[in-house]
One Martini backbone bead per residue (centre of mass of N, CA, C, O) as a GRO file, in nm:
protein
  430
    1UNK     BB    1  -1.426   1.192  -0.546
    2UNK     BB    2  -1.168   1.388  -0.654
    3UNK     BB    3  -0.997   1.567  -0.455
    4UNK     BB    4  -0.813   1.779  -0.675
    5UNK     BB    5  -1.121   1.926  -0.776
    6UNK     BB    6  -1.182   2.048  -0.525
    7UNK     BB    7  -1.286   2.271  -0.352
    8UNK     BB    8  -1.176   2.374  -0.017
    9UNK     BB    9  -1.461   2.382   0.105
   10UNK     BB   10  -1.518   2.069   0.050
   11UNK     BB   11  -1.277   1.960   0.162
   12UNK     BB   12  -1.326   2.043   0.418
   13UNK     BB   13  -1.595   1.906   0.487
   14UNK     BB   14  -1.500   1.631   0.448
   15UNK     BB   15  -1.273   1.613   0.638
   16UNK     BB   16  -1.526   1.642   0.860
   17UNK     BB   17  -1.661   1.400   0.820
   18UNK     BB   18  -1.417   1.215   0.845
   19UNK     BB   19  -1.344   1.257   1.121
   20UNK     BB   20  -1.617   1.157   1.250
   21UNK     BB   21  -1.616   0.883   1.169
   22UNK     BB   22  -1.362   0.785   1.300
   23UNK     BB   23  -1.442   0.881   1.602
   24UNK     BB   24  -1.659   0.632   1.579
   25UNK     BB   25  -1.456   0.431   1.608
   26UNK     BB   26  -1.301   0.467   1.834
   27UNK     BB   27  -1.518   0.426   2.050
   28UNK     BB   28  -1.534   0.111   2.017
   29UNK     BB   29  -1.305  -0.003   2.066
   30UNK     BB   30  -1.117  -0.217   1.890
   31UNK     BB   31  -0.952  -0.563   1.823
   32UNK     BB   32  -0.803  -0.585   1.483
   33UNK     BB   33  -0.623  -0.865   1.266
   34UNK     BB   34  -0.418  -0.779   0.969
   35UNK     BB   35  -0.125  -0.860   0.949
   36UNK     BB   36  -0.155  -1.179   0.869
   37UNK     BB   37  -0.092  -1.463   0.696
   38UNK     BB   38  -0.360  -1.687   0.813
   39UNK     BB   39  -0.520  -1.914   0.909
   40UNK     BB   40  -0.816  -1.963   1.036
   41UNK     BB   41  -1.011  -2.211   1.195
   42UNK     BB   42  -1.153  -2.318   0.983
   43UNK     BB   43  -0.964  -2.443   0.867
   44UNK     BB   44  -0.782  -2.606   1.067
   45UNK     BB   45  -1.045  -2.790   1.123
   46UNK     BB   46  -0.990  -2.957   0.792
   47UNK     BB   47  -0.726  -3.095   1.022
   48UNK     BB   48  -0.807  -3.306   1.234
   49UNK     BB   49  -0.786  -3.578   1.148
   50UNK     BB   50  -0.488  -3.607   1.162
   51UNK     BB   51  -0.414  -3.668   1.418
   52UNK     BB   52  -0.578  -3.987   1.349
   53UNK     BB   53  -0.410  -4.116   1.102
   54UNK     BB   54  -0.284  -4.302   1.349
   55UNK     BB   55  -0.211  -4.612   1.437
   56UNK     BB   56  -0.028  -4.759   1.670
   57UNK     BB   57   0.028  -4.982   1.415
   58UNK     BB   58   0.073  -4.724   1.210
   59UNK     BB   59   0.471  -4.675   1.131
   60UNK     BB   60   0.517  -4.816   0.832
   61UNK     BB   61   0.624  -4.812   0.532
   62UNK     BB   62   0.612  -4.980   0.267
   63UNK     BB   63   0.937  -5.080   0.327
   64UNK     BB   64   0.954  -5.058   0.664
   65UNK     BB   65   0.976  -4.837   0.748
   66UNK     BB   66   1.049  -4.705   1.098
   67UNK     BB   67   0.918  -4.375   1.204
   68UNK     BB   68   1.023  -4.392   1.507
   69UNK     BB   69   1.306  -4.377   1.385
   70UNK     BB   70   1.568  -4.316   1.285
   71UNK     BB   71   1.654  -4.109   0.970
   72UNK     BB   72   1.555  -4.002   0.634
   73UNK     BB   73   1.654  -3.694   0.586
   74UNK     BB   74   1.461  -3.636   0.332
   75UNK     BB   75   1.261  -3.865   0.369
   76UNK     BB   76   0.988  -4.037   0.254
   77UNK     BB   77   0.843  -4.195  -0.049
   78UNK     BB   78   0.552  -4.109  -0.002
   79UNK     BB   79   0.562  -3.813   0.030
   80UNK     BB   80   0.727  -3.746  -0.237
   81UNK     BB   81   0.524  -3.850  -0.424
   82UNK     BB   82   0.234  -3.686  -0.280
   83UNK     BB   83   0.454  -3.417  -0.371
   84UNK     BB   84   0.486  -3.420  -0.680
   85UNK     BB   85   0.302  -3.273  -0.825
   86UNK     BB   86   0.286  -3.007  -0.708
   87UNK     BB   87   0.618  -2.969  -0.793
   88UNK     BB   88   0.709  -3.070  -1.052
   89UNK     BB   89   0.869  -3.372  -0.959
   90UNK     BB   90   1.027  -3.578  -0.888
   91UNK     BB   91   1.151  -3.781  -0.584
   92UNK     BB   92   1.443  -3.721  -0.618
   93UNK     BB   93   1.437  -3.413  -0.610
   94UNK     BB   94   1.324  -3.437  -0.324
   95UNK     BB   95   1.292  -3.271  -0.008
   96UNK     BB   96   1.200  -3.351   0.334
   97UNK     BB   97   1.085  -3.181   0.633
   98UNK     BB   98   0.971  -3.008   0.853
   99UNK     BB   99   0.752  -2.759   0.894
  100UNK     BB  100   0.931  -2.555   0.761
  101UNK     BB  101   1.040  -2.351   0.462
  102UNK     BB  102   1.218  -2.136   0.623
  103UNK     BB  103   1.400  -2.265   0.770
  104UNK     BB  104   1.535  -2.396   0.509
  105UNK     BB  105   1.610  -2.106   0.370
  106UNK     BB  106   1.789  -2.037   0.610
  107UNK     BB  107   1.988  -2.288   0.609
  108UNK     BB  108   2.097  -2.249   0.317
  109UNK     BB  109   2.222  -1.988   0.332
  110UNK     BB  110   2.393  -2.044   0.601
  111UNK     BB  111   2.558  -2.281   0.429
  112UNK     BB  112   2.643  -2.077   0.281
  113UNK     BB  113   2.807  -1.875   0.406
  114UNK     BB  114   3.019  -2.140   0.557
  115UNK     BB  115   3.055  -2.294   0.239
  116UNK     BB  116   2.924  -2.291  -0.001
  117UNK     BB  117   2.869  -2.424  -0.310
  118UNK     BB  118   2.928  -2.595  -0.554
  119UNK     BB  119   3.039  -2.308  -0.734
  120UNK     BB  120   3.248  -2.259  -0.505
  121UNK     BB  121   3.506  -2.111  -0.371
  122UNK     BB  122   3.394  -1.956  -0.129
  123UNK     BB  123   3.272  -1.862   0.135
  124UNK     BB  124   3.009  -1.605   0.163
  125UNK     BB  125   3.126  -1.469   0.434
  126UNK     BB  126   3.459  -1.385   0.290
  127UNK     BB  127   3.307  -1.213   0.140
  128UNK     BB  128   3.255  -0.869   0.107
  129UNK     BB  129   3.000  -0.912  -0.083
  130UNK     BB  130   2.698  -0.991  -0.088
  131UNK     BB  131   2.376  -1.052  -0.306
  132UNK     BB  132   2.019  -0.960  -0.364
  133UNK     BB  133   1.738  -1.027  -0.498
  134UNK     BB  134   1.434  -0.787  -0.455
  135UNK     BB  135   1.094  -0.808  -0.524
  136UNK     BB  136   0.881  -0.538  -0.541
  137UNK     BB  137   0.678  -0.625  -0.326
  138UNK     BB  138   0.734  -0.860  -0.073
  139UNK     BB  139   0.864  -1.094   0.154
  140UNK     BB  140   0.951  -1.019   0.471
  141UNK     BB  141   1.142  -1.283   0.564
  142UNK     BB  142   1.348  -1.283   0.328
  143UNK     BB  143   1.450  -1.039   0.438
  144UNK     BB  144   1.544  -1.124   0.704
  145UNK     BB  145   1.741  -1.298   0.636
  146UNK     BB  146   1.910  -1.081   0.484
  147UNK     BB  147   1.966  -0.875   0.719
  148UNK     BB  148   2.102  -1.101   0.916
  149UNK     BB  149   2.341  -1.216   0.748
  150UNK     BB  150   2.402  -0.939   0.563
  151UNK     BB  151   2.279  -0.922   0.309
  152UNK     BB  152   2.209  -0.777   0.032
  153UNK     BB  153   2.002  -0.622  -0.091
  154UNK     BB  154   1.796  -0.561  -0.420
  155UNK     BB  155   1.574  -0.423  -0.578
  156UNK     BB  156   1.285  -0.489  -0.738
  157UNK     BB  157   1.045  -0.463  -1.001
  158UNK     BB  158   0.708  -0.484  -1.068
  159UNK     BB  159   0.529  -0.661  -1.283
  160UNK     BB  160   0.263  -0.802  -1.399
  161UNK     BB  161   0.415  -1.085  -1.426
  162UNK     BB  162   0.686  -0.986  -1.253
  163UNK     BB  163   0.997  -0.920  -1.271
  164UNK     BB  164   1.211  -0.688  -1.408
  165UNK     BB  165   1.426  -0.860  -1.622
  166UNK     BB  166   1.591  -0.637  -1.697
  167UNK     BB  167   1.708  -0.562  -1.452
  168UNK     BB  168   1.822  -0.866  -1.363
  169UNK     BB  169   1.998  -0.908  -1.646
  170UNK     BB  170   2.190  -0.691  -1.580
  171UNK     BB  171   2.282  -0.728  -1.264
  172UNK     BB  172   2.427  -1.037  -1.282
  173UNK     BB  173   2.588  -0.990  -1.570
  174UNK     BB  174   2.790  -0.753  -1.357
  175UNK     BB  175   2.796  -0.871  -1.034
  176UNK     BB  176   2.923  -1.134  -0.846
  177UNK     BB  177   2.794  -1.093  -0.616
  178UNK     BB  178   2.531  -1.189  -0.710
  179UNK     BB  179   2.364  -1.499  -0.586
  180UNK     BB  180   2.039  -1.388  -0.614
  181UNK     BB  181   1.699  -1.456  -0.604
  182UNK     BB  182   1.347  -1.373  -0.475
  183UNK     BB  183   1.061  -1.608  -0.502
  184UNK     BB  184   0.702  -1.562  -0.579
  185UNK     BB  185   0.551  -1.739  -0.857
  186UNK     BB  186   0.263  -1.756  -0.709
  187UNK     BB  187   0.075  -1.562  -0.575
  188UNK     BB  188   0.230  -1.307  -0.463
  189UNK     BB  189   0.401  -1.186  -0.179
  190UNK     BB  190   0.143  -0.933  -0.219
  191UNK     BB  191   0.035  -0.919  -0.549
  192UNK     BB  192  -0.070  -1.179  -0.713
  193UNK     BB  193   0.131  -1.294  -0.890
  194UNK     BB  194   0.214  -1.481  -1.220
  195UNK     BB  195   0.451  -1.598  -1.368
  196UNK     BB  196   0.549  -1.589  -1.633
  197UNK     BB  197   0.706  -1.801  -1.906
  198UNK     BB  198   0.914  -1.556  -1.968
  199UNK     BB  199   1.022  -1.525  -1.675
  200UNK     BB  200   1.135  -1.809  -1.645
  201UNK     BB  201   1.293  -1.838  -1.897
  202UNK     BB  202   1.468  -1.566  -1.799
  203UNK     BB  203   1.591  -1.715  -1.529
  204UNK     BB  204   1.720  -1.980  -1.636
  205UNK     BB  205   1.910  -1.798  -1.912
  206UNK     BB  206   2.091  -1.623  -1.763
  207UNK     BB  207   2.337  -1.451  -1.715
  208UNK     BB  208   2.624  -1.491  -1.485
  209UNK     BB  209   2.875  -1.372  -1.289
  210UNK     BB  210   2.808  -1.567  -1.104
  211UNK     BB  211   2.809  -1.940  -1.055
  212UNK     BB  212   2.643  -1.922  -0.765
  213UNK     BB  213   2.387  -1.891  -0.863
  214UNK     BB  214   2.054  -1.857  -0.757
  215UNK     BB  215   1.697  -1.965  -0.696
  216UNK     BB  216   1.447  -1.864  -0.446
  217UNK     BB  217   1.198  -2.059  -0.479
  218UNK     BB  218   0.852  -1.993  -0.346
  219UNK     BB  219   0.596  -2.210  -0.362
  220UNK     BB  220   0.339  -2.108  -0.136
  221UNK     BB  221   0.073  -2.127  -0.366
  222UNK     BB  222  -0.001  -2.348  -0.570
  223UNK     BB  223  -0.262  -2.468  -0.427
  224UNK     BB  224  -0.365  -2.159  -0.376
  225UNK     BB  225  -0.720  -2.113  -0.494
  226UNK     BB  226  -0.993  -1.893  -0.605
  227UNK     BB  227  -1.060  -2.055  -0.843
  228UNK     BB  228  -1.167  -2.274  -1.153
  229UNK     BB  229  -0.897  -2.086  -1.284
  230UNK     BB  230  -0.599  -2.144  -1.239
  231UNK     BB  231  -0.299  -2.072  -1.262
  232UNK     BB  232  -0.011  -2.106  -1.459
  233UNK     BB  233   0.313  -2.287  -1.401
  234UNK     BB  234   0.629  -2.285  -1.468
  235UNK     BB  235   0.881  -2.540  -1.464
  236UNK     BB  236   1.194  -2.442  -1.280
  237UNK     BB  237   1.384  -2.681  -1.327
  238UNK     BB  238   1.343  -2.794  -1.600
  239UNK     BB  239   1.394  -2.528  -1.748
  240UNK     BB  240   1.712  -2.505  -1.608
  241UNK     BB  241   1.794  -2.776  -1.741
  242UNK     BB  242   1.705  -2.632  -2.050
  243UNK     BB  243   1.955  -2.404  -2.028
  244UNK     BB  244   2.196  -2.518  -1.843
  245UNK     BB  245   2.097  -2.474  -1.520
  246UNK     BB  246   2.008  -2.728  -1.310
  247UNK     BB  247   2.184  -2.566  -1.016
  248UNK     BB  248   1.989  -2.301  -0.963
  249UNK     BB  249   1.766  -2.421  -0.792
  250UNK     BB  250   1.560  -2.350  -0.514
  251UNK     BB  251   1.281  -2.496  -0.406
  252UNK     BB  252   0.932  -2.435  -0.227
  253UNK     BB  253   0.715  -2.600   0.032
  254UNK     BB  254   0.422  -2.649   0.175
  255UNK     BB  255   0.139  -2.736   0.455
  256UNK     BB  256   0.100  -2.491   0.642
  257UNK     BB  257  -0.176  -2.383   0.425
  258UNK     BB  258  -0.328  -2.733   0.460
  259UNK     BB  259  -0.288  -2.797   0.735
  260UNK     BB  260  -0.052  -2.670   0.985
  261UNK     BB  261   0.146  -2.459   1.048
  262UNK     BB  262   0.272  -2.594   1.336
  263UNK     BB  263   0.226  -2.916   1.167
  264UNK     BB  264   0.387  -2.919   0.913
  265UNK     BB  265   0.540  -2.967   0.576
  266UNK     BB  266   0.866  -2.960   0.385
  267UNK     BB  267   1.013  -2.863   0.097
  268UNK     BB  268   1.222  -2.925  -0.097
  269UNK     BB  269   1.365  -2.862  -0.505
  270UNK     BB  270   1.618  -3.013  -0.700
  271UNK     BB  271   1.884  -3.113  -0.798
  272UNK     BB  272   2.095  -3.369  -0.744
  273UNK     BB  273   2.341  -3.239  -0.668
  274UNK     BB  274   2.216  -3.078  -0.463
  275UNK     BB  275   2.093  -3.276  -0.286
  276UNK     BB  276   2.330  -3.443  -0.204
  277UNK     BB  277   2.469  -3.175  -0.069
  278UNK     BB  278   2.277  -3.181   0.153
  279UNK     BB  279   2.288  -3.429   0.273
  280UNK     BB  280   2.507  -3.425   0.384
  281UNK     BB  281   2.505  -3.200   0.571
  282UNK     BB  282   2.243  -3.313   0.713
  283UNK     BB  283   2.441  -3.538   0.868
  284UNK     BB  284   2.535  -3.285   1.053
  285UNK     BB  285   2.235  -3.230   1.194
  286UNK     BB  286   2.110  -3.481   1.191
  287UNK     BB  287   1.871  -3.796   1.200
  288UNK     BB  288   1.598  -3.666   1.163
  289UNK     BB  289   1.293  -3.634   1.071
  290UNK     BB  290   0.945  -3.650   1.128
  291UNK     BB  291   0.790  -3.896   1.006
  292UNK     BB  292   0.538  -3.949   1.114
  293UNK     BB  293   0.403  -3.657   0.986
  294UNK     BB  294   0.443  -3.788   0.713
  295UNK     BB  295   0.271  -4.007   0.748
  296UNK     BB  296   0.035  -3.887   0.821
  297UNK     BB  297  -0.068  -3.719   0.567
  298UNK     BB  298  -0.034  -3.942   0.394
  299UNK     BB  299  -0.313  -4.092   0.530
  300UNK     BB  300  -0.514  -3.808   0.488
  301UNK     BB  301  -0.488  -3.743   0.178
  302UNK     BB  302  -0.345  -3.996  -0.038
  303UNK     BB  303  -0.344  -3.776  -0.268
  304UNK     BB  304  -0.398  -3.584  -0.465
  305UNK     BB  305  -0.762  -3.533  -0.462
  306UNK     BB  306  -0.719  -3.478  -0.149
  307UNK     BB  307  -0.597  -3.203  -0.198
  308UNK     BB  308  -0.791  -3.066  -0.386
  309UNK     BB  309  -1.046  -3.122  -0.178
  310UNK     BB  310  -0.902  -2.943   0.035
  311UNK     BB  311  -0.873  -2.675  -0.148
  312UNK     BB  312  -1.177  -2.636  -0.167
  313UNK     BB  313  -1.187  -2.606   0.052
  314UNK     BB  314  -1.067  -2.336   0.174
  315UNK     BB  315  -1.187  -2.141  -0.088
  316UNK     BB  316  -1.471  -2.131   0.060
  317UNK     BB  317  -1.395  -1.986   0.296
  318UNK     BB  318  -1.211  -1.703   0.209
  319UNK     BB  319  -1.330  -1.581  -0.038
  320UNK     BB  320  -1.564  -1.434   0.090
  321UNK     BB  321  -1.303  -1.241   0.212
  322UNK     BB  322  -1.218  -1.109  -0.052
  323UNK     BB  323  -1.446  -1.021  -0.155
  324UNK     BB  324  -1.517  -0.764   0.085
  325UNK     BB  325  -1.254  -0.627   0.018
  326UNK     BB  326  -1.307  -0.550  -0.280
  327UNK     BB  327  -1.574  -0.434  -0.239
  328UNK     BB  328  -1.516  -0.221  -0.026
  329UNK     BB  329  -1.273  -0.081  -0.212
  330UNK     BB  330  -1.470   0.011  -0.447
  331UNK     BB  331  -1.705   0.161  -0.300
  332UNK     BB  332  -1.508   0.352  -0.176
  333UNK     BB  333  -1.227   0.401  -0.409
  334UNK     BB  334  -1.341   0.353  -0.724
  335UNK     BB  335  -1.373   0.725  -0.762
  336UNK     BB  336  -1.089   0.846  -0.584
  337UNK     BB  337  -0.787   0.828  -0.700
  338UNK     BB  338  -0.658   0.689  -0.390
  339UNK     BB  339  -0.600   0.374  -0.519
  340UNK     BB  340  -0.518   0.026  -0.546
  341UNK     BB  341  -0.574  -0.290  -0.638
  342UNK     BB  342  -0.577  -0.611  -0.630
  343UNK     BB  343  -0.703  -0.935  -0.794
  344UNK     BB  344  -0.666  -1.240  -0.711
  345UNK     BB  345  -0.670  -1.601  -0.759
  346UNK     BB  346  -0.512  -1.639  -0.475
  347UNK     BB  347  -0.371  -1.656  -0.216
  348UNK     BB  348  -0.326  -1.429   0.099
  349UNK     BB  349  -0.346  -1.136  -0.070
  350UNK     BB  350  -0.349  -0.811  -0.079
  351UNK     BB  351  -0.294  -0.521  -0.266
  352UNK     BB  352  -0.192  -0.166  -0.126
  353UNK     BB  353  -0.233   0.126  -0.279
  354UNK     BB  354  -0.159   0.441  -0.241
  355UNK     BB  355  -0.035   0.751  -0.203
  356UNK     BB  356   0.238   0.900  -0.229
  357UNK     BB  357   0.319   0.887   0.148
  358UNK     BB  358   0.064   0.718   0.318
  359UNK     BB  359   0.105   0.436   0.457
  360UNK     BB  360   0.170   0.501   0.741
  361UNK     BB  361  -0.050   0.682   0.852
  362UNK     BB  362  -0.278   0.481   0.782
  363UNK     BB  363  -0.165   0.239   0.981
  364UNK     BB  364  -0.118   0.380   1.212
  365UNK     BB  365  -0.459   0.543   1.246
  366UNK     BB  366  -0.590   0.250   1.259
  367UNK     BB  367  -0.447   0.178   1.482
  368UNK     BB  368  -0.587   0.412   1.678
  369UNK     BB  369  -0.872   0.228   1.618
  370UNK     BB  370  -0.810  -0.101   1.629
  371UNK     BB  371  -0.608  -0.170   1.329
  372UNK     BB  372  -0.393  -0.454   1.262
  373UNK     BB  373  -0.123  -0.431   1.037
  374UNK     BB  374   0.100  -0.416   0.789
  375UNK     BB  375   0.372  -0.259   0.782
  376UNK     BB  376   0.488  -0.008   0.659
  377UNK     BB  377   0.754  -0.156   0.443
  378UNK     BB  378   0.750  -0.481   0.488
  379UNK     BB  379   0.787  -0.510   0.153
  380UNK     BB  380   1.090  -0.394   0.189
  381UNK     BB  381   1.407  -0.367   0.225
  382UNK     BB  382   1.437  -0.229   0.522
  383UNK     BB  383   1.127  -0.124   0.527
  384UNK     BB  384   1.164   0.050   0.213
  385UNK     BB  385   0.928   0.240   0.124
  386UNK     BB  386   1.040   0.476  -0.137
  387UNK     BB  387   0.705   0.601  -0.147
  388UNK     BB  388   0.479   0.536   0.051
  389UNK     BB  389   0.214   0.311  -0.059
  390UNK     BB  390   0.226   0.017   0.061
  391UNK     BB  391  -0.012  -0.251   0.150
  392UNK     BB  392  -0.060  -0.526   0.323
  393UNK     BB  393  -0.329  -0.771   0.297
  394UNK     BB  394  -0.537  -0.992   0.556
  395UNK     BB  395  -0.820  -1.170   0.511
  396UNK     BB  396  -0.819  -1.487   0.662
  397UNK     BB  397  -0.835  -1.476   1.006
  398UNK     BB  398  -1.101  -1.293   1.005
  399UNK     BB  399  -1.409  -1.260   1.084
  400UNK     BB  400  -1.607  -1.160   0.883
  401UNK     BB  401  -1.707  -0.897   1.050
  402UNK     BB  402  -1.442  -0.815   1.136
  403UNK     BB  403  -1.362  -0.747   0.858
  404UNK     BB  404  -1.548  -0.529   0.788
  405UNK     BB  405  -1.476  -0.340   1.015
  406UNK     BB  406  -1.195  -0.298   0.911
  407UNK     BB  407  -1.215  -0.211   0.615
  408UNK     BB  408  -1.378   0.020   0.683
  409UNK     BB  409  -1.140   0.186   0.815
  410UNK     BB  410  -0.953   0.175   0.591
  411UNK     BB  411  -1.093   0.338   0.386
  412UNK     BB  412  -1.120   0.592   0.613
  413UNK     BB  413  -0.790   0.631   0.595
  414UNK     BB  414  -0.724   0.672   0.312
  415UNK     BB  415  -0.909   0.924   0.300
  416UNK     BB  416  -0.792   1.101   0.574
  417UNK     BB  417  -0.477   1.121   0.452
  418UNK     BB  418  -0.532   1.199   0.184
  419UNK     BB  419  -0.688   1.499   0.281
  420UNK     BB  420  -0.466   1.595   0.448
  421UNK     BB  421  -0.263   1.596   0.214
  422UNK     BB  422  -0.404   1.805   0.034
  423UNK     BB  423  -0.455   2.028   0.249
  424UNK     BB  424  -0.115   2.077   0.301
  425UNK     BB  425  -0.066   2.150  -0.001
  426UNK     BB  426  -0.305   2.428   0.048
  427UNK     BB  427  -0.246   2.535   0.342
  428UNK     BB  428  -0.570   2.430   0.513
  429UNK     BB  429  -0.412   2.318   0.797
  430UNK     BB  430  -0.419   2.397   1.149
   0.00000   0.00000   0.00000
């Protein structure tokens, strides 16, 4: 039933069978965590074999090089070659790194701090401000990234393709200061958006006040995909090369949520131009990245088919805890008016709306239940939902039991801070 519609005897008495249900939630003392998207163990476990993919005598690429030994800031020609489907791009395109793409788009936005791009006069730490563009909600480490180095946030509207592009391509064509903008842009954390043709070709082609405007692509769900008609997303590199700005982009994906989190390999993706420019400055922080890690993977997935039938037994663990997500969701709220939530194809999240004011308190309260949620504000720069209405749910690494008990508490947190809400507003709250 719409809350709206009750009259307020009736909305009194369920607000008081939801609060009875609430306390029998707390007394169960719960402590489960839907905070973050990590792969479940069960996930881990389809890359163990990894761990033996090489053997005593077999650490040299197919050219001879000894991957024990110092060099390649790039990576091996293996690796670029086995990830170069994934990515969309040539194996000259590619730049091999360590674990992490988070790291590697830290080191990047700080060596622009530092130094400034291909197209900088000044590194950007000497101008009085920087400024980036973040379509929300969005993925909470990218504003992190840009709150620490002091870079300027801008909120951008999300659409169903994408962000919305009359907003980004006015903002960029009139500021000098707008430097870039973060993009997730397939099955994006954390609306599960993937962006249309028009949206990636009006980011490829729109006119910018910098000449040093870049686009930080982190296509982190390429290949999580949760159905057998996966989207497709159009090729970033080419498009802004067929634009006429070659050196606009910089791609990023990683191996995170394929092999190992803590053990996986990343990606960038650019012009040669921009690769070139970055080897330099590489050459004066390494000496070389883990190669051998690089051999590992190359040896254990082999190829592209590799990939993916590896990435089917991943969605075959995963996907049935997104059904049980969105059946509780529709279940629970499917007719009351009281929130939306996304319906993804692919990656690890799913978004849920509230009415606007509740997301906070829904948060809290599920926590003072004994449910750990991503806090509510953390998908909006400086943490500041300006509705108070998004949280990004996490099904992927509660074991199923676990995640039913989870999300029966979230909608009727849902429900009861909801109900607490039109109370306050009727002024029947004691």
């Amino acid at each position: 039933m719409d809350f709206k519609i009750m009259n307020d005897t009736t909305l009194q008495e369920y607000y008081s069978s939801l609060s009875n249900r609430y306390e029998d939630f707390r007394a169960q003392k719960l402590n489960l965590d839907m905070s973050r998207g990590k792969p479940c163990t069960d996930q881990l476990d389809l890359s163990s074999d990894l761990l033996e993919s090489l053997s005593k005598t077999d650490y040299k690429t197919a050219a001879g090089v000894d991957c024990r030994n110092y060099g390649g800031v790039d990576g091996i020609p293996e690796a670029k070659e086995l990830f170069s489907w994934m990515l969309d791009a040539n194996p000259q395109e590619i730049m091999i790194g360590g674990n992490s793409s988070l790291t590697m788009m830290h080191d990047l936005l700080s060596r622009a701090m530092l130094h400034g791009f291909l197209e900088s006069e000044t590194p950007w730490a000497k101008l009085p401000t920087v400024k980036f563009l973040c379509p929300s909600p969005g993925y909470d480490r990218h504003f992190a990234i840009c709150e620490h180095l002091g870079i300027e946030m801008i909120p951008v509207d999300y659409q169903a393709d994408g962000p919305d592009m009359e907003q980004v391509e006015k903002l960029v064509a009139a500021d000098p200061a707008i430097k870039g903008i973060w993009c997730v842009p397939k099955y994006s954390n954390p609306t599960g958006v993937t962006y249309s043709d028009s949206v990636v070709r009006r980011l490829a082609a729109m006119p910018t006040k910098a000449p040093d405007f870049r686009i930080f692509w982190d296509n982190a769900y390429s290949v999580h995909h949760l159905t057998n008609t996966p989207d497709q997303l159009l090729d970033i590199l080419k498009t802004c090369t067929q634009a006429g700005h070659p050196d606009r982009v910089f791609e990023f994906a990683s191996t995170s949520k394929i092999s190992f989190p803590g053990a996986g390999i990343a990606m960038l993706v650019s012009s040669a131009n921009n690769i070139n420019w970055l080897k330099k400055h590489l050459n004066i922080q390494t000496i070389g990245p883990d190669k051998l890690n690089q051999l590992r993977h190359v040896r254990f997935f082999k190829d592209q088919a590799g990939i993916e039938t590896h990435m089917h037994k991943h969605a075959a663990i995963i996907k049935p805890k997104f059904d049980i997500v969105l059946e509780i969701l529709e279940s629970e709220l499917g007719d009351k008016n009281l929130a939306s939530w996304s319906k993804p194809q692919g990656g690890y999240f799913i978004s849920l709306d509230t009415l606007p004011g509740c997301a906070q308190k829904i948060v809290a309260t599920a926590a003072a239940a004994g449910v750990l949620l991503t806090p509510a504000g953390a998908t909006f720069p400086y943490g500041n939902d300006p509705e108070d209405k998004n949280i990004r749910l996490s099904p992927t690494f509660p074991p199923i039991s676990e995640l039913k008990q989870a999300m029966e508490l979230v909608v009727l947190c849902v429900q009861l801070v909801s109900a607490e809400q039109e109370l306050a507003k009727r002024k029947l709250l004691s």
